[in-house]
Tab-separated table of C-alpha atoms in Angstrom:
chain	number	residue	atom	x	y	z
A	1	MET	CA	-16.909	-72.043	-8.955
A	2	VAL	CA	-18.368	-72.083	-5.463
A	3	SER	CA	-15.682	-72.491	-2.761
A	4	ALA	CA	-16.137	-72.932	0.950
A	5	ALA	CA	-12.877	-71.076	1.652
A	6	THR	CA	-13.035	-68.188	-0.798
A	7	ASN	CA	-16.070	-66.350	-2.221
A	8	LEU	CA	-14.568	-65.069	-5.452
A	9	GLY	CA	-17.873	-63.694	-6.716
A	10	ALA	CA	-18.458	-61.682	-3.537
A	11	ASN	CA	-14.932	-60.267	-3.735
A	12	ALA	CA	-15.432	-59.191	-7.354
A	13	ALA	CA	-18.841	-57.704	-6.581
A	14	LYS	CA	-17.383	-55.851	-3.584
A	15	ARG	CA	-14.577	-54.368	-5.710
A	16	TYR	CA	-16.975	-53.070	-8.347
A	17	LEU	CA	-19.316	-51.780	-5.649
A	18	GLU	CA	-16.479	-49.656	-4.263
A	19	ILE	CA	-15.441	-48.443	-7.730
A	20	ASN	CA	-18.971	-47.464	-8.726
A	21	THR	CA	-19.693	-45.851	-5.341
A	22	GLY	CA	-16.448	-43.838	-5.569
A	23	LYS	CA	-17.258	-42.562	-9.054
A	24	SER	CA	-20.804	-41.618	-8.089
A	25	THR	CA	-19.446	-39.846	-4.987
A	26	ARG	CA	-16.956	-37.881	-7.133
A	27	ALA	CA	-19.751	-36.937	-9.534
A	28	THR	CA	-21.762	-35.707	-6.537
A	29	GLU	CA	-18.760	-33.587	-5.408
A	30	GLU	CA	-18.451	-32.095	-8.876
A	31	LEU	CA	-22.110	-31.120	-8.899
A	32	ALA	CA	-21.944	-29.678	-5.369
A	33	SER	CA	-18.678	-27.749	-5.823
A	34	GLY	CA	-18.929	-26.876	-9.503
A	35	SER	CA	-15.340	-28.095	-9.889
A	36	LYS	CA	-14.116	-31.301	-11.434
A	37	ALA	CA	-11.017	-31.067	-9.239
A	38	SER	CA	-12.535	-30.266	-5.861
A	39	ASN	CA	-9.785	-32.485	-4.517
A	40	PRO	CA	-6.433	-31.763	-6.238
A	41	SER	CA	-5.558	-35.476	-6.073
A	42	TYR	CA	-8.309	-36.236	-8.612
A	43	ASP	CA	-6.370	-34.443	-11.365
A	44	PRO	CA	-3.054	-33.037	-10.084
A	45	SER	CA	-1.831	-31.567	-13.380
A	46	SER	CA	-5.104	-29.756	-14.138
A	47	SER	CA	-5.314	-28.520	-10.563
A	48	ALA	CA	-1.767	-27.110	-10.744
A	49	VAL	CA	-2.542	-25.257	-13.966
A	50	ALA	CA	-5.872	-24.016	-12.590
A	51	TYR	CA	-4.284	-22.679	-9.404
A	52	ARG	CA	-1.685	-20.834	-11.466
A	53	LEU	CA	-4.401	-19.361	-13.670
A	54	SER	CA	-6.429	-18.373	-10.587
A	55	ALA	CA	-3.427	-16.481	-9.210
A	56	THR	CA	-2.987	-14.767	-12.570
A	57	VAL	CA	-6.653	-13.760	-12.694
A	58	GLN	CA	-6.538	-12.344	-9.157
A	59	SER	CA	-3.372	-10.397	-10.000
A	60	LEU	CA	-5.026	-8.982	-13.109
A	61	VAL	CA	-8.135	-8.022	-11.120
A	62	GLN	CA	-5.949	-6.076	-8.669
A	63	ALA	CA	-4.006	-4.525	-11.538
A	64	SER	CA	-7.327	-3.392	-12.999
A	65	ALA	CA	-8.143	-1.760	-9.653
A	66	ASN	CA	-4.709	-0.064	-9.705
A	67	VAL	CA	-5.415	1.333	-13.164
A	68	SER	CA	-8.811	2.603	-12.022
A	69	GLN	CA	-7.241	4.332	-9.014
A	70	ALA	CA	-4.499	5.850	-11.172
A	71	THR	CA	-7.138	7.192	-13.544
A	72	SER	CA	-9.038	8.739	-10.638
A	73	MET	CA	-5.843	10.333	-9.350
A	74	ILE	CA	-5.073	11.875	-12.749
A	75	GLN	CA	-8.641	13.161	-13.053
A	76	MET	CA	-8.314	14.829	-9.648
A	77	ALA	CA	-4.923	16.254	-10.592
A	78	THR	CA	-6.043	17.683	-13.920
A	79	GLY	CA	-9.069	19.197	-12.195
A	80	SER	CA	-6.715	21.001	-9.824
A	81	LEU	CA	-4.596	22.224	-12.732
A	82	GLY	CA	-7.751	23.472	-14.435
A	83	ALA	CA	-8.556	25.498	-11.309
A	84	THR	CA	-5.025	26.940	-11.399
A	85	GLN	CA	-5.535	27.922	-15.033
A	86	ASP	CA	-8.659	29.827	-13.965
A	87	VAL	CA	-6.625	31.636	-11.296
A	88	LEU	CA	-3.896	32.523	-13.809
A	89	THR	CA	-6.514	33.787	-16.243
A	90	ARG	CA	-7.845	36.171	-13.615
A	91	MET	CA	-4.288	37.269	-12.753
A	92	LYS	CA	-3.661	37.946	-16.427
A	93	GLU	CA	-6.805	40.033	-16.519
A	94	LEU	CA	-5.544	42.055	-13.535
A	95	THR	CA	-2.217	42.753	-15.277
A	96	VAL	CA	-4.137	44.200	-18.193
A	97	LYS	CA	-6.244	46.237	-15.786
A	98	ALA	CA	-3.122	47.657	-14.116
A	99	ASN	CA	-1.208	48.269	-17.349
A	100	THR	CA	-2.934	51.495	-18.262
A	101	ASN	CA	-2.636	55.166	-17.354
A	102	SER	CA	-6.352	55.307	-16.715
A	103	VAL	CA	-5.751	54.020	-13.167
A	104	GLY	CA	-3.575	55.624	-10.548
A	105	ASP	CA	-1.207	54.207	-7.930
A	106	SER	CA	-3.930	53.861	-5.293
A	107	GLU	CA	-6.107	51.878	-7.708
A	108	ARG	CA	-3.161	49.693	-8.678
A	109	LYS	CA	-2.552	48.975	-4.998
A	110	MET	CA	-6.107	47.676	-4.673
A	111	ILE	CA	-5.651	45.641	-7.850
A	112	ASN	CA	-2.385	44.313	-6.447
A	113	ASP	CA	-4.110	43.207	-3.231
A	114	GLU	CA	-6.297	40.833	-5.239
A	115	PHE	CA	-3.327	39.860	-7.408
A	116	GLN	CA	-1.304	38.789	-4.346
A	117	GLN	CA	-4.188	36.731	-2.982
A	118	LEU	CA	-4.503	34.949	-6.302
A	119	LEU	CA	-0.747	34.434	-6.456
A	120	ASN	CA	-0.961	32.731	-3.067
A	121	GLN	CA	-3.891	30.627	-4.321
A	122	VAL	CA	-1.686	29.129	-7.029
A	123	THR	CA	0.475	27.529	-4.333
A	124	VAL	CA	-2.583	26.611	-2.266
A	125	ASN	CA	-3.982	24.717	-5.256
A	126	ALA	CA	-0.689	22.872	-5.701
A	127	ASN	CA	-0.486	21.932	-2.018
A	128	SER	CA	-4.144	20.881	-1.868
A	129	ALA	CA	-3.975	18.414	-4.764
A	130	ARG	CA	-3.221	15.459	-2.492
A	131	TRP	CA	-3.418	11.748	-3.147
A	132	GLY	CA	-2.513	9.284	-0.441
A	133	GLY	CA	-1.252	12.167	1.685
A	134	VAL	CA	1.177	13.361	-1.010
A	135	SER	CA	0.798	16.841	-2.506
A	136	LEU	CA	1.260	15.995	-6.169
A	137	PHE	CA	2.213	19.427	-7.505
A	138	THR	CA	4.677	20.680	-4.886
A	139	GLY	CA	7.593	19.211	-6.809
A	140	GLY	CA	8.444	16.960	-3.883
A	141	ALA	CA	11.712	17.177	-2.037
A	142	GLY	CA	15.251	17.272	-3.304
A	143	THR	CA	18.329	16.575	-1.210
A	144	ALA	CA	18.624	16.851	2.569
A	145	THR	CA	21.709	18.611	3.955
A	146	HIS	CA	22.666	18.763	7.619
A	147	SER	CA	22.971	22.367	8.801
A	148	GLY	CA	25.953	21.679	11.033
A	149	ALA	CA	26.434	23.747	14.176
A	150	VAL	CA	23.931	26.626	14.329
A	151	THR	CA	23.326	28.835	17.345
A	152	GLU	CA	19.720	29.676	18.104
A	153	ALA	CA	19.444	33.349	17.244
A	154	ALA	CA	17.188	36.261	16.459
A	155	THR	CA	18.743	38.834	14.155
A	156	GLY	CA	17.218	42.288	13.924
A	157	LEU	CA	15.307	42.315	17.209
A	158	VAL	CA	15.451	45.859	18.547
A	159	ALA	CA	14.774	47.313	21.957
A	160	ALA	CA	11.484	49.154	22.348
A	161	ALA	CA	11.963	51.761	25.056
A	162	THR	CA	10.209	50.964	28.344
A	163	ALA	CA	8.714	47.813	26.811
A	164	PHE	CA	10.941	45.146	25.211
A	165	ALA	CA	14.650	44.456	25.653
A	166	GLY	CA	15.128	43.381	22.036
A	167	THR	CA	16.470	39.926	22.991
A	168	LEU	CA	15.203	36.345	22.944
A	169	ASN	CA	14.556	34.554	26.199
A	170	THR	CA	16.543	31.452	25.252
A	171	ALA	CA	15.371	29.459	28.275
A	172	ASN	CA	11.768	29.538	27.063
A	173	THR	CA	12.458	29.439	23.317
A	174	GLN	CA	12.538	25.962	21.848
A	175	GLY	CA	11.730	24.026	18.701
A	176	ASN	CA	12.163	24.774	15.041
A	177	ILE	CA	11.722	28.521	14.542
A	178	THR	CA	13.084	29.690	11.213
A	179	GLY	CA	12.149	32.699	9.101
A	180	TYR	CA	11.158	36.359	9.278
A	181	ALA	CA	8.728	38.283	11.442
A	182	VAL	CA	5.589	38.839	9.384
A	183	ASP	CA	2.985	40.256	11.735
A	184	ALA	CA	2.126	40.852	15.389
A	185	THR	CA	-1.270	41.709	16.881
A	186	VAL	CA	-2.549	42.297	20.409
A	187	THR	CA	-6.177	42.530	21.486
A	188	ALA	CA	-7.662	43.160	24.926
A	189	ASN	CA	-9.429	40.232	26.590
A	190	ASN	CA	-11.109	41.009	29.947
A	191	GLY	CA	-8.024	42.429	31.605
A	192	LEU	CA	-5.694	40.120	29.707
A	193	TYR	CA	-4.109	40.335	26.261
A	194	ASP	CA	-4.420	37.939	23.330
A	195	VAL	CA	-1.056	38.113	21.546
A	196	THR	CA	-0.338	36.651	18.087
A	197	VAL	CA	3.031	36.690	16.336
A	198	GLN	CA	3.591	35.274	12.851
A	199	ILE	CA	7.081	34.198	11.802
A	200	SER	CA	7.097	33.123	8.160
A	201	ASP	CA	4.411	30.413	8.013
A	202	GLN	CA	4.394	29.750	11.760
A	203	THR	CA	1.835	31.355	14.052
A	204	PHE	CA	2.463	31.737	17.795
A	205	LYS	CA	-0.225	32.699	20.318
A	206	ALA	CA	-0.612	33.381	24.014
A	207	THR	CA	-3.046	35.022	26.420
A	208	VAL	CA	-1.023	36.990	28.960
A	209	GLY	CA	-1.410	39.445	31.774
A	210	ALA	CA	0.252	42.820	32.214
A	211	ALA	CA	3.905	43.095	31.279
A	212	VAL	CA	6.384	42.656	34.130
A	213	ALA	CA	9.823	44.260	34.122
A	214	GLY	CA	12.502	41.617	33.792
A	215	GLY	CA	9.906	39.043	32.702
A	216	ALA	CA	9.238	37.496	29.316
A	217	LEU	CA	6.457	37.218	26.748
A	218	THR	CA	6.223	33.527	25.787
A	219	LEU	CA	4.044	32.306	22.906
A	220	VAL	CA	3.335	28.756	21.728
A	221	SER	CA	3.095	27.525	18.137
A	222	THR	CA	-0.449	26.802	16.989
A	223	THR	CA	0.747	23.847	14.917
A	224	ASP	CA	3.387	22.343	17.217
A	225	PRO	CA	2.691	22.706	20.963
A	226	SER	CA	6.284	21.799	21.830
A	227	THR	CA	7.594	24.832	19.942
A	228	SER	CA	7.604	28.202	21.678
A	229	ILE	CA	9.204	31.601	21.308
A	230	SER	CA	9.904	34.051	24.120
A	231	PHE	CA	10.848	37.756	24.115
A	232	ASN	CA	12.374	39.533	27.109
A	233	TYR	CA	10.607	42.550	28.516
A	234	ASP	CA	12.741	45.525	29.464
A	235	ALA	CA	14.652	44.637	32.588
A	236	ALA	CA	13.770	47.812	34.473
A	237	ASP	CA	10.773	49.561	32.963
A	238	VAL	CA	7.689	48.400	31.030
A	239	THR	CA	5.606	51.524	31.451
A	240	GLY	CA	5.502	51.838	27.674
A	241	ILE	CA	2.931	49.007	27.640
A	242	THR	CA	-0.291	50.495	28.998
A	243	ASN	CA	-2.979	48.911	26.847
A	244	ALA	CA	-3.485	46.638	23.809
A	245	THR	CA	-2.581	49.420	21.386
A	246	THR	CA	0.767	50.269	22.992
A	247	PHE	CA	1.461	46.572	23.579
A	248	GLN	CA	1.014	45.859	19.860
A	249	SER	CA	2.936	48.941	18.769
A	250	THR	CA	6.002	48.228	20.924
A	251	LEU	CA	5.980	44.526	19.997
A	252	ARG	CA	5.873	45.342	16.286
A	253	THR	CA	8.700	47.846	16.784
A	254	SER	CA	10.828	45.221	18.519
A	255	LEU	CA	10.182	42.758	15.665
A	256	GLY	CA	10.964	45.337	12.966
A	257	ILE	CA	7.509	45.098	11.438
A	258	GLU	CA	6.968	48.852	11.242
A	259	ALA	CA	7.259	50.607	7.872
A	260	GLY	CA	10.846	51.150	6.767
A	261	ALA	CA	12.302	48.823	9.413
A	262	ALA	CA	14.296	45.635	8.839
A	263	ARG	CA	12.264	42.680	9.958
A	264	ALA	CA	13.723	40.389	12.598
A	265	SER	CA	14.857	36.968	11.404
A	266	PHE	CA	15.128	33.761	13.388
A	267	GLU	CA	17.324	30.701	13.090
A	268	ALA	CA	16.777	27.378	14.862
A	269	LEU	CA	19.352	25.625	16.997
A	270	SER	CA	21.416	22.788	15.499
A	271	THR	CA	23.846	21.151	17.934
A	272	ASN	CA	25.974	19.302	15.362
A	273	ALA	CA	26.024	16.154	17.508
A	274	ALA	CA	28.513	13.388	16.830
A	275	ALA	CA	25.657	10.970	16.159
A	276	VAL	CA	24.824	12.968	13.028
A	277	THR	CA	28.283	14.012	11.931
A	278	GLY	CA	29.587	10.505	12.552
A	279	GLY	CA	26.950	8.857	10.372
A	280	ALA	CA	24.914	7.180	13.124
A	281	VAL	CA	21.857	9.114	11.885
A	282	THR	CA	21.321	9.890	8.195
A	283	LEU	CA	18.172	11.749	7.126
A	284	SER	CA	16.650	11.540	3.659
A	285	ALA	CA	13.474	13.034	2.194
A	286	GLY	CA	10.688	11.327	0.278
A	287	SER	CA	8.264	12.491	-2.398
A	288	GLY	CA	5.758	13.628	0.238
A	289	THR	CA	8.268	15.771	2.126
A	290	ASN	CA	7.890	19.536	1.904
A	291	ALA	CA	11.000	21.610	1.307
A	292	GLY	CA	12.391	23.794	4.093
A	293	THR	CA	14.407	23.616	7.280
A	294	TRP	CA	13.488	20.525	9.286
A	295	ALA	CA	14.431	19.999	12.928
A	296	LEU	CA	15.093	16.500	14.275
A	297	THR	CA	15.124	15.517	17.953
A	298	TYR	CA	15.211	12.195	19.835
A	299	ASN	CA	13.991	11.732	23.408
A	300	TYR	CA	14.599	8.517	25.329
A	301	ASP	CA	12.422	7.457	28.257
A	302	ALA	CA	14.489	5.152	30.459
A	303	THR	CA	11.405	3.945	32.359
A	304	SER	CA	9.447	2.673	29.349
A	305	LYS	CA	12.603	2.107	27.279
A	306	VAL	CA	10.888	3.852	24.381
A	307	GLY	CA	12.582	6.493	22.264
A	308	THR	CA	10.712	9.092	20.200
A	309	PHE	CA	12.046	10.781	17.086
A	310	LYS	CA	10.374	14.033	16.088
A	311	ALA	CA	10.760	15.816	12.740
A	312	SER	CA	9.359	19.340	12.567
A	313	LEU	CA	9.113	21.973	9.868
A	314	GLY	CA	7.423	24.430	12.205
A	315	THR	CA	4.059	24.312	10.442
A	316	GLU	CA	3.960	20.512	10.600
A	317	TYR	CA	5.580	17.798	12.679
A	318	TYR	CA	5.768	14.010	12.720
A	319	THR	CA	6.862	11.438	15.292
A	320	ALA	CA	8.146	7.885	15.197
A	321	THR	CA	8.905	5.649	18.177
A	322	ILE	CA	11.398	2.874	18.874
A	323	ASP	CA	10.834	0.222	21.536
A	324	THR	CA	14.465	-0.357	22.499
A	325	SER	CA	13.564	-3.301	24.750
A	326	ILE	CA	13.075	-5.575	21.727
A	327	TYR	CA	16.658	-5.101	20.534
A	328	ALA	CA	19.580	-7.116	21.857
A	329	THR	CA	22.033	-4.198	21.544
A	330	PRO	CA	20.048	-0.919	21.771
A	331	ALA	CA	23.234	1.086	22.333
A	332	THR	CA	24.442	0.147	18.830
A	333	LEU	CA	21.156	0.034	16.944
A	334	SER	CA	21.084	-0.276	13.166
A	335	THR	CA	17.663	0.039	11.541
A	336	THR	CA	15.471	2.396	9.498
A	337	VAL	CA	12.903	4.771	10.968
A	338	SER	CA	10.211	6.174	8.682
A	339	PHE	CA	7.829	9.113	9.083
A	340	SER	CA	4.451	9.397	7.376
A	341	ASN	CA	5.567	12.401	5.293
A	342	GLY	CA	8.337	10.462	3.561
A	343	ILE	CA	11.289	11.395	5.771
A	344	SER	CA	13.366	8.364	6.702
A	345	LEU	CA	16.271	7.919	9.091
A	346	ALA	CA	19.001	5.371	8.475
A	347	LEU	CA	20.431	4.424	11.885
A	348	SER	CA	23.886	2.859	12.010
A	349	SER	CA	25.275	1.862	15.417
A	350	PHE	CA	22.994	4.526	16.920
A	351	ASP	CA	22.821	4.730	20.720
A	352	SER	CA	19.048	4.578	21.178
A	353	THR	CA	19.399	4.823	24.968
A	354	THR	CA	20.657	8.427	24.774
A	355	SER	CA	18.547	11.449	23.809
A	356	LEU	CA	19.578	13.566	20.850
A	357	ALA	CA	19.346	17.358	20.992
A	358	GLN	CA	17.903	19.335	18.085
A	359	GLU	CA	19.584	19.029	14.697
A	360	THR	CA	18.400	20.890	11.612
A	361	PHE	CA	18.457	19.800	7.993
A	362	SER	CA	17.826	21.876	4.891
A	363	ILE	CA	15.648	20.024	2.379
A	364	THR	CA	15.589	21.571	-1.073
A	365	ALA	CA	12.526	21.687	-3.304
A	366	GLY	CA	12.299	19.116	-6.054
A	367	THR	CA	10.947	19.634	-9.563
A	368	GLN	CA	8.592	16.679	-9.889
A	369	ILE	CA	6.950	13.747	-8.135
A	370	LYS	CA	6.638	10.319	-9.703
A	371	GLN	CA	3.879	7.887	-8.843
A	372	ALA	CA	4.232	4.294	-10.042
A	373	PHE	CA	1.456	1.770	-10.681
A	374	GLN	CA	1.529	-1.932	-11.486
A	375	TYR	CA	-0.769	-2.444	-14.444
A	376	GLY	CA	-0.193	-6.143	-15.146
A	377	GLU	CA	0.488	-9.546	-13.647
A	378	LYS	CA	4.272	-9.126	-13.361
A	379	ALA	CA	6.021	-6.870	-10.859
A	380	THR	CA	7.880	-5.320	-13.787
A	381	ASP	CA	4.613	-4.180	-15.409
A	382	MET	CA	4.908	-0.647	-14.074
A	383	LEU	CA	3.671	2.724	-15.326
A	384	ASP	CA	5.189	5.966	-14.045
A	385	VAL	CA	3.064	9.117	-13.887
A	386	THR	CA	5.031	12.347	-13.442
A	387	PHE	CA	3.581	15.366	-11.657
A	388	LYS	CA	5.643	18.506	-12.158
A	389	GLY	CA	5.689	21.355	-9.676
A	390	ALA	CA	2.825	23.826	-9.997
A	391	THR	CA	3.469	26.126	-7.052
A	392	ALA	CA	4.043	29.839	-7.613
A	393	ALA	CA	7.786	29.210	-7.195
A	394	ALA	CA	7.802	26.296	-9.651
A	395	LEU	CA	5.951	28.436	-12.208
A	396	ASN	CA	8.425	31.310	-11.670
A	397	LEU	CA	5.718	33.645	-10.364
A	398	THR	CA	7.121	34.560	-6.944
A	399	GLY	CA	7.734	38.224	-6.262
A	400	LEU	CA	5.394	39.497	-8.970
A	401	ASP	CA	3.142	42.514	-8.443
A	402	VAL	CA	1.151	45.020	-10.480
A	403	LEU	CA	2.002	48.164	-8.518
A	404	THR	CA	3.432	49.794	-11.642
A	405	MET	CA	2.769	49.463	-15.354
A	406	SER	CA	6.223	47.997	-15.959
A	407	ASN	CA	5.661	45.435	-13.205
A	408	ALA	CA	2.274	44.568	-14.715
A	409	GLN	CA	3.923	44.014	-18.100
A	410	LEU	CA	6.565	41.740	-16.530
A	411	ALA	CA	3.890	39.799	-14.664
A	412	SER	CA	1.844	39.397	-17.838
A	413	GLY	CA	4.717	37.702	-19.661
A	414	LYS	CA	5.452	35.329	-16.782
A	415	ILE	CA	1.782	34.430	-16.427
A	416	ASP	CA	1.716	33.555	-20.130
A	417	SER	CA	4.652	31.192	-19.568
A	418	ALA	CA	2.986	29.718	-16.485
A	419	GLN	CA	-0.209	29.043	-18.408
A	420	ASP	CA	1.815	27.309	-21.104
A	421	GLN	CA	3.430	25.132	-18.426
A	422	ILE	CA	0.086	24.253	-16.869
A	423	GLY	CA	-1.384	23.520	-20.301
A	424	SER	CA	1.521	21.206	-21.101
A	425	MET	CA	1.061	19.390	-17.787
A	426	ILE	CA	-2.661	18.933	-18.434
A	427	SER	CA	-1.855	17.560	-21.891
A	428	GLU	CA	0.722	15.097	-20.551
A	429	LEU	CA	-1.566	13.858	-17.794
A	430	GLY	CA	-4.440	13.604	-20.251
A	431	GLY	CA	-2.273	11.377	-22.420
A	432	LYS	CA	-1.544	9.156	-19.428
A	433	ALA	CA	-5.274	8.991	-18.642
A	434	ALA	CA	-5.969	7.876	-22.215
A	435	GLN	CA	-3.213	5.270	-21.961
A	436	LEU	CA	-4.709	3.989	-18.721
A	437	GLY	CA	-8.095	3.750	-20.417
A	438	PHE	CA	-6.695	1.389	-23.044
A	439	MET	CA	-4.881	-0.556	-20.325
A	440	ALA	CA	-8.183	-1.013	-18.508
A	441	ASP	CA	-9.771	-2.430	-21.672
A	442	THR	CA	-6.823	-4.770	-22.240
A	443	LEU	CA	-6.981	-5.987	-18.648
A	444	MET	CA	-10.687	-6.771	-18.942
A	445	ILE	CA	-10.007	-8.863	-22.053
A	446	SER	CA	-7.112	-10.656	-20.333
A	447	ILE	CA	-9.227	-11.363	-17.258
A	448	GLN	CA	-11.992	-12.757	-19.464
A	449	ASN	CA	-9.644	-15.010	-21.430
A	450	GLN	CA	-7.673	-16.216	-18.424
A	451	THR	CA	-10.898	-16.969	-16.576
A	452	ALA	CA	-12.132	-18.999	-19.552
A	453	ALA	CA	-8.836	-20.903	-19.640
A	454	ARG	CA	-9.066	-21.658	-15.929
A	455	SER	CA	-12.646	-22.842	-16.427
A	456	SER	CA	-11.568	-25.407	-19.010
A	457	PHE	CA	-9.166	-26.963	-16.515
A	458	ILE	CA	-11.195	-26.931	-13.328
A	459	ASP	CA	-14.898	-26.244	-13.849
A	460	ALA	CA	-17.246	-29.238	-13.823
A	461	ASN	CA	-19.355	-30.128	-16.859
A	462	ILE	CA	-22.767	-30.324	-15.215
A	463	ALA	CA	-24.300	-32.499	-17.928
A	464	ASP	CA	-21.415	-34.988	-17.828
A	465	SER	CA	-21.448	-35.046	-14.032
A	466	MET	CA	-25.208	-35.699	-13.977
A	467	ALA	CA	-24.844	-38.562	-16.463
A	468	THR	CA	-21.897	-40.006	-14.534
A	469	LEU	CA	-23.821	-39.829	-11.269
A	470	GLN	CA	-26.852	-41.623	-12.688
A	471	ARG	CA	-24.745	-44.278	-14.397
A	472	PHE	CA	-22.493	-45.223	-11.519
A	473	LYS	CA	-25.209	-44.843	-8.912
A	474	GLY	CA	-27.180	-47.481	-10.850
A	475	LEU	CA	-24.132	-49.711	-11.265
A	476	ALA	CA	-23.408	-49.392	-7.551
A	477	GLN	CA	-26.918	-50.577	-6.754
A	478	ILE	CA	-26.481	-53.580	-9.113
A	479	ALA	CA	-23.061	-54.395	-7.623
A	480	ASN	CA	-24.593	-54.256	-4.148
A	481	SER	CA	-27.306	-56.743	-5.199
A	482	VAL	CA	-24.728	-59.065	-6.774
A	483	PHE	CA	-22.540	-58.828	-3.675
A	484	THR	CA	-25.486	-59.804	-1.472
A	485	GLN	CA	-26.336	-62.716	-3.787
A	486	SER	CA	-22.720	-63.916	-3.733
A	487	LEU	CA	-22.743	-63.999	0.041
A	488	ASN	CA	-25.925	-66.114	-0.076
A	489	GLU	CA	-24.151	-68.756	-2.211
A	490	GLN	CA	-21.936	-69.774	0.725
A	491	SER	CA	-24.999	-69.992	2.973
A	492	GLN	CA	-26.643	-72.310	0.425
A	493	LEU	CA	-23.479	-74.470	0.309
A	494	ALA	CA	-23.545	-74.863	4.107
A	495	SER	CA	-27.215	-75.935	4.013
A	496	MET	CA	-26.474	-78.537	1.301
A	497	VAL	CA	-23.658	-80.102	3.414
A	498	GLN	CA	-25.933	-80.345	6.424
A	499	GLN	CA	-28.620	-82.149	4.358
A	500	MET	CA	-26.049	-84.689	3.122
A	501	ARG	CA	-25.363	-85.679	6.702
């Protein structure tokens, strides 16, 4: 029917034109994007499933990377253990070499020199096997215990006539200095003296002029510039120090380094502040924390309103800052402060606007370090890899020597046990590496299957999309022609009415 008021044919043609154009446009989107749900509204249920599968695939891809990294870590670790086995093999050979009457005491001393270097290398290997900054074979850290009130002291310092008073200069001594005097050397340097003092693992150095009666010899740590140690010269007479040789001799005498003398020992200050004893500051160690006596200080800068915590072992130190201006109540601050070596501080109502003097904590050595890896989609898909201690102490090798045949025999037995321990560790880690290899294969299969599943929900069928495009593009063109023709029918009706007039 042709109506002057309503063009039903044009309306129908217009509706089908829009339908066909929409379907051809969607087919074009599918071909361009490669997805049949480039717009989630096209197929909400399939899109939801596809997004979930995409997240699963990405999680599995990252898990696969985790497994690869864990495998690399184990390969590095077992390589280090293999190097330690080589060291132990050579040490075993030296025990055999020393366990015979065909060599004398002087020869055994030379053999022992190499033996001690190799013994030290065992610990070096353990400390050097690092991953992510963590030494895997140190055994990690055990518990941390506050030292309480400790007075800074040097025990065993002796007076060296007309040279050193045998006392610490407490005004110039600061930082974490703990251990025994190991060595002291002095060399001439163009009218000055280069002085080096080693206390346990810490090395202190200074370049100084001639000794002055009543003065002090102050040296600075080579690893922590804020740590220094200072020895008082004789108050009245330093004529015993005339050159580098006498300087070194009198300094070694004062430190008890000479043969037959008791070596001086040093203990760091711990103030036993209420902030620590009252629970405002609680220190704990992490897997990357080395055992030993750690010193903790806190310095507050009122101008910048920034406080700095410092944790020092003597041979290493770490800092962490707090911007107190961002807290509403900095005088009663409760938060956690972490250091890069694993030490963390739990602060509870801590007054961050007041500096904290030095406190010391004794951190015991642990027996093993655990590293965890997520190997699957779920957060509970975790694999633990255990790295047992492989230092000389952990292998029960400390204090060994081959200076006598009986000592060589004792060392031989302990080296056998140590090699068994290392062999067992290599075997365990090798088993983990094999397990990770199978996990990697499983992950690749899962990624493949999950990707295929996602594809079935979201990927466009190119052939179908091409056919759809051609079909509805043609229908759209036909609908457009029909729509145009329908509009012409009303024009023809108007012309007919005019002719009838």
